[in-house]
């Protein structure tokens, strides 16, 4: 029998075949079976210095070898409890975190972060294992979570994205009365209006919201803070307020942006995910991307637009001014969309959207780029190649080039400091400097990851708890 090389022997997560998955908004990553999960868990070396490796690389510092060992021992409830000490939403993070840039990128089988050298193996599939644990617990029911007696303090959280949801989780368990005010009719933020259900099934987010409700969190939907109710009123009514409104304003800003067929990513994703354009004509309102669309961008949002447009039966081209290695999307997701038929134009910068006499999009003029000196982010700066302009004929263009903060909730608040991008300034405790007002997630960092928003939410919860309990003592 051939000798098993465990460090190379990573168990791939079963997937729907590309030709099947492109027809459906059902999740395509099918998850580990029990035997695959236990086998994968046994690949972990349970490094004694994991706090310098995978744990350190995780923005919420999950005890990764700790929970993986529990899986190998068959103690899934123990594994779940270990994860939620740091990350309240394992089923979500297991699905959406860019693990190859975080925990898996620092797995010793693959990369020795202490010695700074590449090893020969493939990392333990930490994300798929986290997802497995979260899914098993979700499917067997609810695990009772401890809750402290009431402190008598009331906190309002604005927005129901991962930053607020994680903040709500801790504050509710610590005995505070938590009220979440959300503009949309559902909780989840980008996890429900942005990320397609093909990557994150909505039942998972709904289950986490139910879990929070069981902890006593009260949700108020359809509240646009700054319109329906003011932030000032919340600050007067509650003992503390957390601002977790994200950065959900779409960006375009290109010549030809007025043409019919030009969309921001957020518009497309919201119309498909929340307004059910994908279910049209049975339900919802349609979205017209024509026969061929060009998605501009190279992050999560661009991938999600490609996934969505492919499932609507549209030919998809993606235009990105950098390379695959320097993109912020998950590496495997580029493979997934290419397997599904997307055509990627690396090192390509759009210059102008071209329209016909009726004002409809007929093409996107682009220029080829080459890599130059590193920019302020340390990534090589893309530089245009003179004379390399070309046109991609298309019926629509979707701009997935980052979101901006939407200040409706907090404009005009005296003493609130904003950055030049309109995001909210906070100190290391996520305190804004306005009495009782804390903030975290994308509204602070302008757009990052779900797990970073969770980390902000939990750190802010700790600071809010201290703020409230110190007030109780005095
Ligand atoms: P959000 O998730 O944006 O939630 C903010 C909430 O506040 C929203 O529900 C909004 O309706 C509400 N709100 C806004 N203004 C008001 C107001 N005035 N009153 C009341 N409510 C208000 N990250 C990953 O880690 N993995 C991924 O795969 C991934 N994919 C992404 C795909 C897309 C399309 C996008 C846009 C982002 C993606 N990200 C991903 C980034 C990640 O989703 C965000 O960093 C994260 O959701 C930020 O969380 P948040 O709670 O700060 O804000």
Coordinates of C-alpha atoms and ligand atoms in Angstrom, one line a residue:
X1 CA 0.0 0.0 0.0
X2 CA 1.3 3.5 -0.9
X3 CA 2.5 5.4 2.1
X4 CA 0.1 8.3 2.9
X5 CA 1.7 11.7 2.9
X6 CA -0.4 13.3 5.5
X7 CA 0.9 16.8 5.1
X8 CA -0.1 16.8 1.4
X9 CA -3.2 14.7 1.9
X10 CA -5.7 17.6 2.5
X11 CA -9.3 16.4 2.1
X12 CA -11.0 18.6 -0.5
X13 CA -14.5 19.9 0.5
X14 CA -17.1 18.3 -1.9
X15 CA -18.5 20.7 -4.4
X16 CA -21.3 20.8 -6.9
X17 CA -20.0 20.4 -10.4
X18 CA -19.5 23.7 -12.3
X19 CA -22.2 22.9 -14.9
X20 CA -24.7 22.1 -12.1
X21 CA -23.9 25.0 -9.7
X22 CA -24.0 27.7 -12.4
X23 CA -27.7 26.9 -12.7
X24 CA -28.6 27.4 -9.1
X25 CA -28.3 29.9 -6.2
X26 CA -28.0 26.8 -3.9
X27 CA -24.8 26.6 -1.9
X28 CA -22.1 24.9 -4.1
X29 CA -19.6 24.0 -1.4
X30 CA -21.3 21.0 0.2
X31 CA -19.4 20.6 3.4
X32 CA -17.5 17.7 5.1
X33 CA -19.1 14.5 6.1
X34 CA -18.3 13.4 9.7
X35 CA -15.6 10.9 8.5
X36 CA -13.9 13.5 6.2
X37 CA -14.0 16.1 9.1
X38 CA -12.5 13.7 11.6
X39 CA -9.8 12.6 9.1
X40 CA -8.9 16.2 8.2
X41 CA -8.8 17.1 12.0
X42 CA -6.2 14.4 12.4
X43 CA -3.9 16.1 10.0
X44 CA -3.4 19.0 12.5
X45 CA -0.1 18.9 14.4
X46 CA -1.7 20.8 17.3
X47 CA 1.4 23.1 17.4
X48 CA 2.3 24.1 21.0
X49 CA 3.2 27.6 19.6
X50 CA 0.0 27.9 17.6
X51 CA -0.5 31.3 19.2
X52 CA 2.3 32.5 17.0
X53 CA 0.8 30.8 13.9
X54 CA -2.8 30.1 13.0
X55 CA -4.3 31.6 16.1
X56 CA -2.4 34.8 15.6
X57 CA -3.4 35.0 12.0
X58 CA -7.1 34.7 12.9
X59 CA -8.5 38.3 13.5
X60 CA -10.5 36.9 16.5
X61 CA -7.8 34.5 17.7
X62 CA -9.9 31.3 17.7
X63 CA -8.1 28.5 19.5
X64 CA -7.7 26.5 16.3
X65 CA -5.8 23.5 17.4
X66 CA -8.0 23.4 20.5
X67 CA -11.3 23.0 18.5
X68 CA -9.7 20.8 15.8
X69 CA -8.5 18.4 18.5
X70 CA -12.0 18.2 19.9
X71 CA -13.3 17.2 16.4
X72 CA -10.6 14.4 16.3
X73 CA -11.8 13.2 19.7
X74 CA -15.4 13.2 18.6
X75 CA -16.5 16.0 20.9
X76 CA -18.3 18.4 18.6
X77 CA -20.1 20.3 21.3
X78 CA -16.7 20.9 22.9
X79 CA -15.3 22.0 19.5
X80 CA -18.3 24.4 19.1
X81 CA -17.8 25.9 22.6
X82 CA -14.1 26.4 21.9
X83 CA -14.8 28.3 18.7
X84 CA -17.6 30.5 20.0
X85 CA -15.3 31.7 22.9
X86 CA -13.8 33.8 20.1
X87 CA -16.1 33.7 17.1
X88 CA -19.8 33.6 17.8
X89 CA -20.7 32.6 14.2
X90 CA -18.7 29.5 13.1
X91 CA -21.0 28.5 10.3
X92 CA -20.7 31.9 8.7
X93 CA -16.9 32.5 9.2
X94 CA -16.2 28.9 8.1
X95 CA -17.9 29.8 4.8
X96 CA -16.8 33.4 4.1
X97 CA -13.4 34.1 5.7
X98 CA -10.4 34.4 3.4
X99 CA -8.7 31.6 5.3
X100 CA -5.8 31.2 2.9
X101 CA -4.7 34.8 3.9
X102 CA -5.5 34.2 7.6
X103 CA -5.3 31.0 9.6
X104 CA -4.6 28.5 6.8
X105 CA -1.9 30.8 5.4
X106 CA -0.1 30.4 8.7
X107 CA -0.6 26.6 9.1
X108 CA 2.8 25.1 9.7
X109 CA 2.2 22.4 7.2
X110 CA 2.1 25.1 4.5
X111 CA 4.1 28.0 5.9
X112 CA 6.4 28.4 8.9
X113 CA 5.5 31.9 10.1
X114 CA 8.1 31.7 12.9
X115 CA 11.0 30.8 10.6
X116 CA 9.5 32.7 7.6
X117 CA 9.7 29.9 5.1
X118 CA 7.4 27.9 2.9
X119 CA 6.9 24.2 3.9
X120 CA 6.0 21.4 1.6
X121 CA 2.5 20.6 2.6
X122 CA -1.0 21.9 2.2
X123 CA -2.7 23.6 5.2
X124 CA -5.3 21.9 7.4
X125 CA -8.7 22.9 6.0
X126 CA -9.5 25.1 9.0
X127 CA -12.4 26.9 7.3
X128 CA -14.2 23.7 6.3
X129 CA -13.7 22.3 9.8
X130 CA -15.1 25.4 11.4
X131 CA -18.1 25.3 9.0
X132 CA -18.6 21.6 9.8
X133 CA -18.7 22.2 13.6
X134 CA -21.1 25.2 13.2
X135 CA -23.4 23.3 10.8
X136 CA -23.6 20.2 13.0
X137 CA -24.6 22.2 16.1
X138 CA -27.0 24.3 14.0
X139 CA -28.6 21.1 12.6
X140 CA -28.9 19.3 15.9
X141 CA -30.6 22.3 17.5
X142 CA -29.6 25.0 20.0
X143 CA -27.0 24.9 22.7
X144 CA -28.0 26.7 25.9
X145 CA -25.8 29.7 26.4
X146 CA -25.1 31.3 29.8
X147 CA -26.5 34.7 30.5
X148 CA -25.7 37.0 33.4
X149 CA -28.5 38.6 35.5
X150 CA -29.9 41.9 34.2
X151 CA -27.7 44.9 34.8
X152 CA -30.6 47.2 34.1
X153 CA -28.6 48.9 31.4
X154 CA -30.0 49.4 27.9
X155 CA -27.8 49.6 24.7
X156 CA -28.9 50.5 21.2
X157 CA -27.0 49.0 18.2
X158 CA -27.4 50.7 14.8
X159 CA -27.3 48.3 11.9
X160 CA -27.6 44.5 12.0
X161 CA -24.4 43.5 10.2
X162 CA -21.8 41.2 11.7
X163 CA -20.3 44.0 13.7
X164 CA -23.5 44.8 15.6
X165 CA -24.6 41.1 15.8
X166 CA -21.3 40.1 17.5
X167 CA -21.5 43.1 19.8
X168 CA -25.2 42.2 20.6
X169 CA -24.1 38.6 21.4
X170 CA -21.7 39.6 24.1
X171 CA -23.8 42.5 25.6
X172 CA -26.9 40.3 25.8
X173 CA -24.9 37.5 27.6
X174 CA -23.5 40.0 30.0
X175 CA -27.0 41.0 31.1
X176 CA -27.6 44.2 29.2
X177 CA -30.9 44.9 27.4
X178 CA -29.9 45.1 23.7
X179 CA -31.9 46.7 20.9
X180 CA -30.8 46.5 17.3
X181 CA -32.1 49.1 14.9
X182 CA -31.9 48.1 11.2
X183 CA -33.0 49.9 8.1
X184 CA -33.7 46.7 6.1
X185 CA -36.5 44.3 6.9
X186 CA -34.0 41.6 7.9
X187 CA -30.8 41.2 9.9
X188 CA -27.4 40.2 8.5
X189 CA -26.0 43.3 6.7
X190 CA -23.9 42.4 3.7
X191 CA -24.3 38.7 4.6
X192 CA -27.9 39.0 3.4
X193 CA -27.9 41.7 0.8
X194 CA -24.5 41.3 -0.7
X195 CA -23.0 37.8 -0.5
X196 CA -25.0 35.4 -2.8
X197 CA -26.8 32.5 -1.2
X198 CA -24.7 30.3 -3.4
X199 CA -21.9 31.1 -1.0
X200 CA -23.8 31.6 2.2
X201 CA -27.3 30.1 2.6
X202 CA -29.7 32.6 4.3
X203 CA -31.0 30.0 6.7
X204 CA -27.6 30.1 8.4
X205 CA -27.8 33.9 9.1
X206 CA -31.4 33.5 10.1
X207 CA -30.4 30.8 12.6
X208 CA -27.8 33.1 14.2
X209 CA -30.3 35.9 14.5
X210 CA -32.8 33.5 16.2
X211 CA -30.0 32.5 18.6
X212 CA -29.5 36.2 19.5
X213 CA -33.3 36.6 20.0
X214 CA -33.2 33.6 22.4
X215 CA -30.5 35.6 24.3
X216 CA -33.0 38.4 24.6
X217 CA -31.8 40.7 21.8
X218 CA -34.7 42.8 20.4
X219 CA -34.7 43.7 16.7
X220 CA -36.4 46.8 15.3
X221 CA -36.6 46.5 11.5
X222 CA -37.3 49.3 9.0
X223 CA -35.6 51.9 11.1
X224 CA -33.3 54.2 9.1
X225 CA -31.4 55.9 11.9
X226 CA -30.9 59.6 10.9
X227 CA -34.4 59.5 9.2
X228 CA -36.9 57.3 11.0
X229 CA -35.3 58.1 14.4
X230 CA -32.2 60.2 15.1
X231 CA -28.9 59.0 16.6
X232 CA -29.2 61.8 19.1
X233 CA -32.6 60.4 20.3
X234 CA -31.0 57.0 20.7
X235 CA -28.1 58.5 22.8
X236 CA -30.7 60.1 25.0
X237 CA -32.9 57.0 25.4
X238 CA -30.1 54.4 25.9
X239 CA -27.1 54.1 28.2
X240 CA -24.8 53.5 25.3
X241 CA -25.0 53.2 21.5
X242 CA -23.0 51.2 19.0
X243 CA -22.8 52.3 15.4
X244 CA -22.4 49.4 13.0
X245 CA -23.8 50.8 9.9
X246 CA -21.2 49.4 7.5
X247 CA -20.0 51.2 4.3
X248 CA -22.8 50.3 1.9
X249 CA -22.8 53.1 -0.6
X250 CA -21.8 51.9 -4.1
X251 CA -19.0 53.5 -6.1
X252 CA -18.9 54.2 -9.9
X253 CA -17.2 57.4 -10.9
X254 CA -16.4 56.6 -14.6
X255 CA -16.9 58.4 -17.9
X256 CA -20.2 57.0 -19.2
X257 CA -21.7 56.2 -15.8
X258 CA -25.0 57.7 -16.7
X259 CA -25.7 55.1 -19.5
X260 CA -28.4 52.5 -19.3
X261 CA -26.9 49.2 -18.2
X262 CA -24.3 50.7 -15.7
X263 CA -24.8 49.4 -12.2
X264 CA -23.0 49.5 -8.9
X265 CA -22.3 46.1 -7.4
X266 CA -24.5 46.8 -4.4
X267 CA -27.5 47.7 -6.6
X268 CA -27.2 44.4 -8.5
X269 CA -26.6 42.3 -5.4
X270 CA -29.4 43.9 -3.4
X271 CA -31.8 43.6 -6.3
X272 CA -31.0 39.9 -6.7
X273 CA -30.7 38.9 -3.1
X274 CA -33.3 41.1 -1.3
X275 CA -35.7 42.1 -4.1
X276 CA -35.7 38.5 -5.5
X277 CA -34.6 39.5 -9.1
X278 CA -33.3 35.9 -9.3
X279 CA -36.9 34.5 -8.8
X280 CA -38.4 36.7 -11.5
X281 CA -41.0 36.2 -13.1
X282 CA -42.4 34.1 -10.2
X283 CA -41.5 36.7 -7.6
X284 CA -39.6 40.0 -7.3
X285 CA -38.5 42.6 -9.8
X286 CA -36.2 41.9 -12.8
X287 CA -32.7 43.2 -13.4
X288 CA -31.6 43.6 -17.0
X289 CA -27.8 42.8 -17.5
X290 CA -28.4 41.8 -21.1
X291 CA -26.5 38.9 -22.7
X292 CA -23.0 40.0 -21.7
X293 CA -21.8 41.9 -18.7
X294 CA -18.4 43.2 -17.6
X295 CA -17.7 43.2 -13.8
X296 CA -15.0 45.7 -12.8
X297 CA -13.0 44.9 -9.7
X298 CA -11.0 42.1 -8.0
X299 CA -12.4 41.7 -4.5
X300 CA -15.2 39.7 -2.8
X301 CA -17.8 42.0 -4.3
X302 CA -16.5 41.4 -7.9
X303 CA -16.6 37.7 -7.4
X304 CA -20.1 37.9 -6.0
X305 CA -21.3 39.9 -9.0
X306 CA -19.8 37.3 -11.3
X307 CA -21.4 34.4 -9.4
X308 CA -24.7 36.2 -9.5
X309 CA -24.6 37.2 -13.2
X310 CA -23.5 33.7 -14.3
X311 CA -26.5 32.3 -12.5
X312 CA -28.8 34.7 -14.3
X313 CA -27.5 33.2 -17.5
X314 CA -25.3 36.1 -18.5
X315 CA -21.8 35.9 -20.2
X316 CA -19.4 37.3 -17.6
X317 CA -16.1 39.1 -18.1
X318 CA -14.2 40.4 -15.1
X319 CA -11.8 43.3 -15.6
X320 CA -9.2 43.8 -12.8
X321 CA -6.3 46.2 -12.9
X322 CA -4.0 44.1 -10.8
X323 CA -3.1 40.4 -10.8
X324 CA -4.7 37.4 -9.2
X325 CA -2.0 37.2 -6.5
X326 CA -2.6 40.7 -5.4
X327 CA -6.4 40.6 -5.5
X328 CA -8.3 40.6 -2.2
X329 CA -10.8 37.9 -3.2
X330 CA -10.4 34.3 -2.0
X331 CA -8.0 32.5 -4.3
X332 CA -10.2 29.4 -4.8
X333 CA -13.1 31.7 -5.8
X334 CA -11.3 32.8 -8.9
X335 CA -11.1 29.1 -9.8
X336 CA -14.7 28.7 -9.1
X337 CA -16.0 31.5 -11.4
X338 CA -13.5 30.5 -14.1
X339 CA -14.8 26.9 -14.0
X340 CA -18.3 28.3 -14.3
X341 CA -17.3 30.2 -17.5
X342 CA -16.2 33.7 -16.4
X343 CA -13.5 35.3 -18.5
X344 CA -10.9 37.2 -16.4
X345 CA -8.9 40.1 -17.9
X346 CA -6.0 40.6 -15.4
X347 CA -4.0 43.8 -15.5
X348 CA -6.7 45.6 -17.3
X349 CA -8.1 49.0 -16.3
X350 CA -11.4 50.4 -17.6
X351 CA -11.2 53.9 -19.1
X352 CA -14.6 54.7 -20.5
X353 CA -18.1 53.1 -20.8
X354 CA -19.3 53.3 -24.4
X355 CA -22.9 53.9 -25.3
X356 CA -25.1 53.9 -28.4
X357 CA -27.3 56.7 -29.6
X358 CA -30.2 55.5 -27.4
X359 CA -27.9 55.9 -24.3
X360 CA -27.4 52.1 -23.7
X361 CA -24.1 50.5 -22.9
X362 CA -22.5 48.8 -25.8
X363 CA -18.9 48.4 -24.6
X364 CA -16.2 49.1 -22.1
X365 CA -13.0 50.7 -23.3
X366 CA -10.0 49.4 -21.3
X367 CA -6.2 49.6 -21.3
X368 CA -3.7 46.9 -20.4
X369 CA -1.5 47.5 -17.4
X370 CA 1.9 46.3 -16.2
X371 CA 3.2 46.2 -12.7
X372 CA 5.5 49.0 -11.5
X373 CA 7.0 50.1 -8.1
X374 CA 5.1 49.2 -4.9
X375 CA 2.4 51.6 -3.8
X376 CA 1.6 52.6 -0.2
X377 CA -0.1 49.2 0.5
X378 CA 3.2 47.5 -0.5
X379 CA 1.5 46.0 -3.6
X380 CA 3.2 46.7 -7.0
X381 CA 1.4 49.7 -8.6
X382 CA -0.3 48.9 -11.9
X383 CA 0.9 51.2 -14.7
X384 CA -0.9 51.6 -18.1
X385 CA 0.8 50.3 -21.2
X386 CA 0.6 53.1 -23.8
X387 CA -1.3 52.2 -27.0
X388 CA -2.8 49.0 -25.5
X389 CA -6.5 50.3 -25.4
X390 CA -9.2 47.9 -26.5
X391 CA -13.0 47.5 -26.2
X392 CA -14.9 44.7 -24.6
X393 CA -18.4 44.7 -26.2
X394 CA -21.1 44.2 -23.6
X395 CA -24.7 45.1 -22.6
X396 CA -24.0 46.1 -19.0
X397 CA -21.1 47.1 -16.7
X398 CA -21.1 46.4 -13.0
X399 CA -18.7 48.4 -10.8
X400 CA -17.4 46.4 -7.8
X401 CA -14.7 48.8 -6.9
X402 CA -15.3 49.3 -3.2
X403 CA -18.0 50.9 -1.1
X404 CA -18.2 54.2 0.6
X405 CA -19.5 55.1 4.0
X406 CA -23.2 56.2 4.1
X407 CA -23.3 58.9 6.8
X408 CA -27.1 59.2 7.1
X409 CA -27.1 57.7 10.6
X410 CA -24.4 60.0 12.1
X411 CA -24.2 63.2 10.0
X412 CA -24.3 66.3 12.2
X413 CA -23.5 64.6 15.5
X414 CA -21.5 67.2 17.5
X415 CA -18.0 66.0 18.5
X416 CA -18.0 63.0 16.1
X417 CA -14.7 62.9 14.2
X418 CA -14.8 61.6 10.6
X419 CA -11.9 60.6 8.3
X420 CA -11.6 62.2 4.9
X421 CA -13.4 59.1 3.5
X422 CA -16.4 59.8 5.8
X423 CA -15.7 56.8 8.1
X424 CA -15.9 57.3 11.8
X425 CA -12.8 57.8 13.9
X426 CA -12.5 55.7 17.1
X427 CA -9.9 55.0 19.7
X428 CA -8.5 51.6 20.6
X429 CA -11.7 50.9 22.6
X430 CA -13.9 51.7 19.6
X431 CA -15.0 54.8 21.5
X432 CA -15.9 57.8 19.3
X433 CA -15.3 60.5 21.9
X434 CA -19.1 61.3 21.9
X435 CA -20.5 60.4 25.3
X436 CA -21.8 56.8 25.2
X437 CA -21.2 56.3 21.4
X438 CA -19.0 53.5 20.1
X439 CA -18.5 52.3 16.5
X440 CA -17.0 49.4 14.7
X441 CA -16.9 47.3 11.5
X442 CA -16.9 48.8 8.0
X443 CA -18.1 52.2 9.2
X444 CA -14.7 52.5 10.9
X445 CA -12.4 50.7 8.5
X446 CA -14.2 51.5 5.3
X447 CA -14.6 47.9 4.1
X448 CA -12.8 44.8 5.3
X449 CA -14.0 41.3 6.2
X450 CA -16.8 39.7 8.2
X451 CA -14.4 38.4 10.8
X452 CA -12.8 41.8 11.2
X453 CA -16.3 43.3 11.8
X454 CA -16.9 40.6 14.4
X455 CA -13.6 41.4 16.1
X456 CA -14.6 45.1 16.2
X457 CA -18.0 44.2 17.6
X458 CA -16.7 42.0 20.4
X459 CA -14.0 44.5 21.4
X460 CA -16.5 47.3 21.4
X461 CA -18.9 45.1 23.5
X462 CA -16.1 44.7 26.1
X463 CA -15.5 48.5 26.2
X464 CA -19.3 49.2 26.4
X465 CA -19.6 46.7 29.2
X466 CA -16.8 48.4 31.1
X467 CA -18.3 51.8 30.4
X468 CA -21.7 50.7 31.7
X469 CA -20.5 48.7 34.7
X470 CA -18.1 51.4 35.8
X471 CA -21.0 53.7 35.7
X472 CA -23.0 51.2 37.8
X473 CA -20.2 51.2 40.4
X474 CA -19.9 54.9 40.7
Ligands
LIG1 P1 -22.6 45.6 7.1 O1 -22.5 44.2 6.9 O2 -22.6 46.5 5.9 O3 -24.0 45.9 7.9 C1 -24.4 47.2 8.2 C2 -25.9 47.2 8.4 O4 -26.3 48.5 8.8 C3 -26.7 46.9 7.2 O5 -27.6 45.9 7.5 C4 -27.4 48.2 6.8 O6 -28.7 48.1 6.2 C5 -27.5 48.9 8.2 N1 -27.6 50.3 8.1 C6 -26.9 51.2 7.4 N2 -27.2 52.5 7.6 C7 -28.3 52.4 8.5 C8 -29.1 53.4 9.2 N3 -28.9 54.7 8.9 N4 -30.0 53.0 10.1 C9 -30.2 51.6 10.3 N5 -29.4 50.7 9.7 C10 -28.5 51.1 8.9 N6 -16.1 39.7 3.9 C11 -15.7 38.4 4.1 O7 -15.0 38.2 5.2 N7 -15.9 37.4 3.3 C12 -16.7 37.6 2.2 O8 -16.9 36.6 1.4 C13 -17.2 38.9 1.9 N8 -17.9 39.1 0.8 C14 -18.4 40.3 0.6 C15 -19.2 40.5 -0.5 C16 -19.8 41.8 -0.8 C17 -20.7 42.0 -1.9 C18 -19.4 42.9 0.1 C19 -20.0 44.2 -0.2 C20 -18.6 42.7 1.1 C21 -18.1 41.4 1.4 N9 -17.3 41.2 2.5 C22 -16.8 39.9 2.8 C23 -17.0 42.2 3.5 C24 -17.9 42.1 4.7 O9 -19.2 41.7 4.3 C25 -18.0 43.4 5.5 O10 -16.7 43.8 5.8 C26 -18.9 43.2 6.7 O11 -20.2 42.8 6.4 C27 -19.0 44.5 7.5 O12 -19.8 44.4 8.6 P2 -20.6 45.6 9.2 O13 -21.4 45.0 10.3 O14 -19.6 46.6 9.6 O15 -21.5 46.2 8.1

